[in-house]
Tab-separated table of C-alpha atoms and ligand atoms in Angstrom:
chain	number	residue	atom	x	y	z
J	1	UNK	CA	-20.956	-72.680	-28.890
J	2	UNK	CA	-19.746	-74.889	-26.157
J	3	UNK	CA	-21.055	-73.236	-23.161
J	4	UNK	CA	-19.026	-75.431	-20.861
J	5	UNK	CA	-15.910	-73.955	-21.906
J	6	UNK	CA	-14.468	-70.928	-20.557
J	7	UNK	CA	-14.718	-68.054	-22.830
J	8	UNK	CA	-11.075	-66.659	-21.855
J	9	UNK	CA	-8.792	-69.593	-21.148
J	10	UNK	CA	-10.712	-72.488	-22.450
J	11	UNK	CA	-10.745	-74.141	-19.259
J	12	UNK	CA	-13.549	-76.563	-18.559
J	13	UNK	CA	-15.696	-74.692	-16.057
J	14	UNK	CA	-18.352	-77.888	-15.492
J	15	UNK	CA	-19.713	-77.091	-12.053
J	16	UNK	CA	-21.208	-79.875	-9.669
J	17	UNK	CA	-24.551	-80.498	-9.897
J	18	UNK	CA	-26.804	-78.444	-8.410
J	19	UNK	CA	-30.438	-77.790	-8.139
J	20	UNK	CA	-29.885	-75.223	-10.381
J	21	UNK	CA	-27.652	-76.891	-13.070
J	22	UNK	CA	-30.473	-79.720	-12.924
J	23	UNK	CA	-33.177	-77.694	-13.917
J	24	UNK	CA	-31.177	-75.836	-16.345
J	25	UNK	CA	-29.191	-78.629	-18.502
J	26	UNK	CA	-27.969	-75.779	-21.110
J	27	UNK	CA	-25.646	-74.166	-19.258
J	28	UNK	CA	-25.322	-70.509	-20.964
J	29	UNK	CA	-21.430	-69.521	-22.419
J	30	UNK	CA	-19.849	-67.807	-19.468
J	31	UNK	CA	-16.315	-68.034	-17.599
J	32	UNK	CA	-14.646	-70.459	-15.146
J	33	UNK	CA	-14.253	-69.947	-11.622
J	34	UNK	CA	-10.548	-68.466	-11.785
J	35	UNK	CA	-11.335	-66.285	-14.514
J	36	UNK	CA	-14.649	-64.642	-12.877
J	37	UNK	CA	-12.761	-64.624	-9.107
J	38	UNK	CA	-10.233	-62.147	-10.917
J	39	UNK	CA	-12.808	-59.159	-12.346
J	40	UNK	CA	-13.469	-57.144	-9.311
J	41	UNK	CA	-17.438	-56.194	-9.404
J	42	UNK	CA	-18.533	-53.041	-7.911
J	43	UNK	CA	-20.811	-52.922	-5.323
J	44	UNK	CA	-23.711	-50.111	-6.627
J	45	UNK	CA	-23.664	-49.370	-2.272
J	46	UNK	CA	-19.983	-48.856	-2.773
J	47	UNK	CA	-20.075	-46.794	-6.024
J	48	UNK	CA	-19.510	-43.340	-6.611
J	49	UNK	CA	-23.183	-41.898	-7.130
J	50	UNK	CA	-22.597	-39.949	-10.244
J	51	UNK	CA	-19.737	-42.126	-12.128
J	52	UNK	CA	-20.326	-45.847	-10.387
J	53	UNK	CA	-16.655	-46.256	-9.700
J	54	UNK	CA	-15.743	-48.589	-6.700
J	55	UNK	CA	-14.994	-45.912	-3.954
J	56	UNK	CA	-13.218	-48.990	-1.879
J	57	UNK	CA	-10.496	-48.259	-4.323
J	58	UNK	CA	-10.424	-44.231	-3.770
J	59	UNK	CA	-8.532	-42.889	-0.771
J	60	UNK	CA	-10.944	-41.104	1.585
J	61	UNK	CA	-9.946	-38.095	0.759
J	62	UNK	CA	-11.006	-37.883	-2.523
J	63	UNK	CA	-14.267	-38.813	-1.583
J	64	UNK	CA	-17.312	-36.169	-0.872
J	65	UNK	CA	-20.689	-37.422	-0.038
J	66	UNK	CA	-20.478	-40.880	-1.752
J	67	UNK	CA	-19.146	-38.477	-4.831
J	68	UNK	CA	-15.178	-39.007	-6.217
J	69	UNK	CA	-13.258	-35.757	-6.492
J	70	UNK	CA	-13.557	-36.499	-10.156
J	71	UNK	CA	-16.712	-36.028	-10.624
J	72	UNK	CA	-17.136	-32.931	-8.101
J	73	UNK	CA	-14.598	-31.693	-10.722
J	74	UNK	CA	-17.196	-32.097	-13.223
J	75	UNK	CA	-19.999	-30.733	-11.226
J	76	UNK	CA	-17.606	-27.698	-10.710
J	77	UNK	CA	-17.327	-27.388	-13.974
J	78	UNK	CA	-20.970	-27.342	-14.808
J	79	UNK	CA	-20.294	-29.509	-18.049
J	80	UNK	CA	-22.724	-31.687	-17.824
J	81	UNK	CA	-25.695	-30.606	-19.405
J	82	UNK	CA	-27.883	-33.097	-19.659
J	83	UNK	CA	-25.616	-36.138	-18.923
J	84	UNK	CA	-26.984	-37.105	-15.611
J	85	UNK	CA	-25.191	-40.000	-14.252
J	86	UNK	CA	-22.819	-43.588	-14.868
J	87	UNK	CA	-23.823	-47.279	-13.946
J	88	UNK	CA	-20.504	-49.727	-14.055
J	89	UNK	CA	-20.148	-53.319	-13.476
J	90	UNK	CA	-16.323	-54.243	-12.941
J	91	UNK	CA	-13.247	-51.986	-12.139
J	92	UNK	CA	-11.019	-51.860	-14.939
J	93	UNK	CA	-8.325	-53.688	-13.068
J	94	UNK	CA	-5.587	-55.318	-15.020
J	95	UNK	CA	-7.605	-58.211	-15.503
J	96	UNK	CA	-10.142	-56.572	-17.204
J	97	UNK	CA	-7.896	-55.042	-19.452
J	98	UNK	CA	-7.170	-58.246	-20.513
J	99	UNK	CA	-10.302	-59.162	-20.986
J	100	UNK	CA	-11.425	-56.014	-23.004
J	101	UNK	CA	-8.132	-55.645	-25.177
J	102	UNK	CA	-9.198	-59.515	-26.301
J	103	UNK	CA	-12.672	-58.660	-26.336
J	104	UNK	CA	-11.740	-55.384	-28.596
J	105	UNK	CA	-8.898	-55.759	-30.233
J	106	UNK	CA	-8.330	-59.437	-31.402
J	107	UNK	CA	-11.986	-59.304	-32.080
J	108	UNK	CA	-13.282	-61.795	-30.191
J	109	UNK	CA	-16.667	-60.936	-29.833
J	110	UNK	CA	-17.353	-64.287	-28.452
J	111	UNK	CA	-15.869	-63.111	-24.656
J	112	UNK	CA	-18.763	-60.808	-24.501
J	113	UNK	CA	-21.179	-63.591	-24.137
J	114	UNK	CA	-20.062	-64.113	-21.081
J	115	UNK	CA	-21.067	-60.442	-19.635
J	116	UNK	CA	-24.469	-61.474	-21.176
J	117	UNK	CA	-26.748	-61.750	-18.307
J	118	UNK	CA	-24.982	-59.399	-15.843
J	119	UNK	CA	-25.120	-56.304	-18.456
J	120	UNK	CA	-28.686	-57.183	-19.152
J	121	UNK	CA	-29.492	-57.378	-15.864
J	122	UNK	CA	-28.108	-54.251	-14.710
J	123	UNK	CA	-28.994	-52.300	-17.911
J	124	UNK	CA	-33.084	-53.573	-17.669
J	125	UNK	CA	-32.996	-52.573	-13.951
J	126	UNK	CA	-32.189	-49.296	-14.716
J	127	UNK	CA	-34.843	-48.950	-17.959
J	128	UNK	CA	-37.104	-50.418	-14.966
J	129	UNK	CA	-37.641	-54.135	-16.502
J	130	UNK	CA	-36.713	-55.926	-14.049
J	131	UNK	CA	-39.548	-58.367	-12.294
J	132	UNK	CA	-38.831	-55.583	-9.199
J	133	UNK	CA	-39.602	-52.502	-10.573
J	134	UNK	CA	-42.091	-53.925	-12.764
J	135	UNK	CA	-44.052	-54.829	-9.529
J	136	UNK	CA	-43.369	-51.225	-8.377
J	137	UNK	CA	-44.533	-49.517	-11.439
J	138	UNK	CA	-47.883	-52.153	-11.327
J	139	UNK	CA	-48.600	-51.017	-7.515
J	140	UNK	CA	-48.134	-46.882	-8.847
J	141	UNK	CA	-50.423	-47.371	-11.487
J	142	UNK	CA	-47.565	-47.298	-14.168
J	143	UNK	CA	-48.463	-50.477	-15.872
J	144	UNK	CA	-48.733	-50.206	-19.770
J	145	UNK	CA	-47.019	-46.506	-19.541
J	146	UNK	CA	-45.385	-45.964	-22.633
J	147	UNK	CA	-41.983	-46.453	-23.572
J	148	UNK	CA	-39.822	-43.982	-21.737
J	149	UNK	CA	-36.425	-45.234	-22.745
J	150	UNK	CA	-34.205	-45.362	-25.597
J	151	UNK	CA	-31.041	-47.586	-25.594
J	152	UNK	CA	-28.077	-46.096	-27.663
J	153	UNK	CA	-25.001	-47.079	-28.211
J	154	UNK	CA	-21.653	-45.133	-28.082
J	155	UNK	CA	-20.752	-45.793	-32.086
J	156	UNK	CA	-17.400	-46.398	-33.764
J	157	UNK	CA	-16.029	-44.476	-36.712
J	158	UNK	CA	-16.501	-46.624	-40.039
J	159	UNK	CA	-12.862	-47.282	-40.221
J	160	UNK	CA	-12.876	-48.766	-36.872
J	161	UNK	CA	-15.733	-50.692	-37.824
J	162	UNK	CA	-14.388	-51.964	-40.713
J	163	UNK	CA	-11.017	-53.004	-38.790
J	164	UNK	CA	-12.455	-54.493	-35.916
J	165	UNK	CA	-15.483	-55.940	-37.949
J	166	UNK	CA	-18.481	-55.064	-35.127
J	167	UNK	CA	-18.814	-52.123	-32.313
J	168	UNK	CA	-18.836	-53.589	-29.117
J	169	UNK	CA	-20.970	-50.931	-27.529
J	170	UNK	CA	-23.579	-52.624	-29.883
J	171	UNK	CA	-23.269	-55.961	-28.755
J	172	UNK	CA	-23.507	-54.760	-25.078
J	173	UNK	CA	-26.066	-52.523	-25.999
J	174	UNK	CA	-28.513	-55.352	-27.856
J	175	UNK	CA	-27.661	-57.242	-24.698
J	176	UNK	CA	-30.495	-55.246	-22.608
J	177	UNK	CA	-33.024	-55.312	-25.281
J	178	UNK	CA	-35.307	-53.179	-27.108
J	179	UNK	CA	-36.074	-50.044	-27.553
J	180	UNK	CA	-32.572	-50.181	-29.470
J	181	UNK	CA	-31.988	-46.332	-30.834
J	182	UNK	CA	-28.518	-46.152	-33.116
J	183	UNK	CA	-28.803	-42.352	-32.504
J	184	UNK	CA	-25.059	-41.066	-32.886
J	185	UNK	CA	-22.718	-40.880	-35.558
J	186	UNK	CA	-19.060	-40.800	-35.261
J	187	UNK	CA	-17.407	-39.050	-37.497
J	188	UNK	CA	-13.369	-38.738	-38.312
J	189	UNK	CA	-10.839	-41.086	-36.600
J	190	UNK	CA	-10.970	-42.285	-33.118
J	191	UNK	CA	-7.501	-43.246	-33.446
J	192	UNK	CA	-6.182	-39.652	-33.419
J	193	UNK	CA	-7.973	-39.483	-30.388
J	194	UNK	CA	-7.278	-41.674	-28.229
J	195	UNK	CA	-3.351	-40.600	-29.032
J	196	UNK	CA	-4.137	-37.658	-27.457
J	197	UNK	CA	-3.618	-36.928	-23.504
J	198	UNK	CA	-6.144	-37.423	-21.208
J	199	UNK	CA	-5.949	-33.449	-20.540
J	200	UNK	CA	-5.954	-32.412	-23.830
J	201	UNK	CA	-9.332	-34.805	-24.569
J	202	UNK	CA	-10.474	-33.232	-21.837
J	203	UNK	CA	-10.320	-29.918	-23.005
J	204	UNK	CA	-10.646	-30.660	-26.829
J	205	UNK	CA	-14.328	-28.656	-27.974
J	206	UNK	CA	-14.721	-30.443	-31.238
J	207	UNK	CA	-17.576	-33.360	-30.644
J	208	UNK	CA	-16.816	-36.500	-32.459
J	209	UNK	CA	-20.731	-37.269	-32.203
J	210	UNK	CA	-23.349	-35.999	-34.259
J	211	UNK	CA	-27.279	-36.733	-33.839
J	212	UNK	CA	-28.564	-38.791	-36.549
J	213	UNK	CA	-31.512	-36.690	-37.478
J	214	UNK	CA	-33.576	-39.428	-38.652
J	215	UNK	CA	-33.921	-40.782	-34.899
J	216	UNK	CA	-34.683	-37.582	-33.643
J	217	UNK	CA	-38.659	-38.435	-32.195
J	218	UNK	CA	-37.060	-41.951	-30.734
J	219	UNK	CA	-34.794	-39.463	-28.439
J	220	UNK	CA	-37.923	-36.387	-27.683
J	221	UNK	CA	-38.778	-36.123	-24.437
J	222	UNK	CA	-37.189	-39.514	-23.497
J	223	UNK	CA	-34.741	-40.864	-21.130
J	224	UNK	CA	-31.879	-41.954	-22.220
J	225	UNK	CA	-29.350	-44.687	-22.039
J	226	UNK	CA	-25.723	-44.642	-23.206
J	227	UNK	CA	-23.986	-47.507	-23.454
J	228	UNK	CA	-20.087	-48.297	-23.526
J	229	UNK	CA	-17.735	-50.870	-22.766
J	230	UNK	CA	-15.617	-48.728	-20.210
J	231	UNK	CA	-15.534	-45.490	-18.336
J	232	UNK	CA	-12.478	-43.835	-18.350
J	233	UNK	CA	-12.784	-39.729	-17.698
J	234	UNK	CA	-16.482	-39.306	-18.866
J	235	UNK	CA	-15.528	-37.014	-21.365
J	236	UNK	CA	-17.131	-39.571	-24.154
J	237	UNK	CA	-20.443	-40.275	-23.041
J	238	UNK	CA	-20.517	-36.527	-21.973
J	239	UNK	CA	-19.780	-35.466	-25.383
J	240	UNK	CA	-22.822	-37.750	-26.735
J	241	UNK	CA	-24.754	-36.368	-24.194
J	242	UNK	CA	-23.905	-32.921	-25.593
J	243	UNK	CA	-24.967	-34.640	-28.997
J	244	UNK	CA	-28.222	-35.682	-28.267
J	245	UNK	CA	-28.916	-32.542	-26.477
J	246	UNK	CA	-30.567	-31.350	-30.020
J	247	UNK	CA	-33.490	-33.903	-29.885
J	248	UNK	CA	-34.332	-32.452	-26.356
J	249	UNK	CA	-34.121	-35.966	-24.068
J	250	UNK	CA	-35.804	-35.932	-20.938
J	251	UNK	CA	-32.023	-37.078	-19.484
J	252	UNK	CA	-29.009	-39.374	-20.212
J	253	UNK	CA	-27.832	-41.834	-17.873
J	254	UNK	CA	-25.125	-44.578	-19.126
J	255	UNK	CA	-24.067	-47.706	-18.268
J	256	UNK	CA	-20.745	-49.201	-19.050
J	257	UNK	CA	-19.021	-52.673	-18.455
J	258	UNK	CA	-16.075	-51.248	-16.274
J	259	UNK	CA	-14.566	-48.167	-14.898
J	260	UNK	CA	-11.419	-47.156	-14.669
S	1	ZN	ZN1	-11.172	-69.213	-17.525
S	2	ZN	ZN1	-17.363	-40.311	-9.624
């Protein structure tokens, strides 16, 4: 792969020469300039502390205590169960849609590359691998503890996988590393789904997840994290929350590409 091409408009994207690109002459696949100026991150400071959407974006009213009026809906509710909270890297501005819908639907896994080392950096600082917390967990005696996490995907229904040829949860997923735990099954059609309103999947009760049994000690007594490419009303990683619930995890946190 030529990594000095842009992975969504092809544009060269060699940089100057820097300290850095000197002592790093492979320069990883990634995006130009333009192309990374338009995907608007979200600032964790900034984020909604239960969903991670940007709350520059929310009027103030809708905001309570760093929480959107979503997700006091939620809390209201008391749906959540176990699902504890959402970690999100970009708004899903139109931009991003771009970027996904190419990333999804042409099936061009190739774009995800580029998301490579943000998603695993965000995903291994919450599993606590970064250098940062690793320091942390050395100073409280931590060191060696055993594994606490387990990484699992949001899956795709076997049509959908067949169409699309690969489940980009996955990819994002195998991004942060090990311990990798394909816990959920999808079952029936996504498609009739997603052609539903957003109240109506709100409301729907029938789970399209089911626990894979045979992973049920890799989920006991652990914390768990969901990954997906974006956050749209929580209902989905709620519902595989609700899913997992039957191999008793300690919690479930996700963490998703964008929000919106
Ligand atoms: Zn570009
Ligand atoms: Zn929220």
């Amino acid at each position: 792969m030529n990594g000095l091409k842009c992975l969504i408009c092809g544009a060269d994207r060699r940089e100057p020469l820097t300290f850095r690109t000197l002592l790093s002459p492979e320069t990883p696949p990634g995006f130009c300039r333009p192309c990374r100026e338009k995907m608007a991150h979200i600032i964790p400071g900034d984020s909604c502390r239960l969903c991670g959407r940007d709350l520059g974006l929310l009027d103030g009213k809708f905001i309570r205590d760093s929480v959107c009026s979503d997700c006091v809906r939620w809390e209201e509710g008391n749906k959540n169960g176990c699902y504890d909270r959402n970690f999100a890297l970009f708004s899903y501005n139109n931009w991003m849609k771009e970027v996904i819908t190419t990333y999804k639907f042409r099936g061009d896994a190739a774009i995800a590359e580029g998301f490579r080392a943000d998603f695993r950096t965000a995903g291994r600082k919450i599993i606590g691998k970064d250098p940062q917390s690793r320091w942390k967990r050395i100073k409280e005696g931590k060191w060696g503890a055993r594994e606490d996490w387990a990484i699992v995907p949001i899956p795709i229904s076997v049509t959908r996988l067949k169409e699309r040829g690969f489940n980009q949860a996955e990819i994002l997923a195998e991004m942060i590393g090990e311990p990798l735990v394909p816990a959920l099954i999808r079952q029936g059609d996504e498609r009739k789904q997603s052609k539903k309103g957003r109240r109506e999947r709100l409301v729907s009760n029938n789970n399209p997840f089911i626990l894979d049994e045979t992973h049920v000690s890799l989920v006991h007594g652990k914390q768990v994290l969901l990954v997906d490419d974006i956050y749209t009303t929580g209902a989905t990683l709620r519902r595989a929350a609700e899913a997992l619930k039957k191999a008793v995890p300690r919690r479930v946190v996700s963490l998703t590409l964008a929000h919106g």
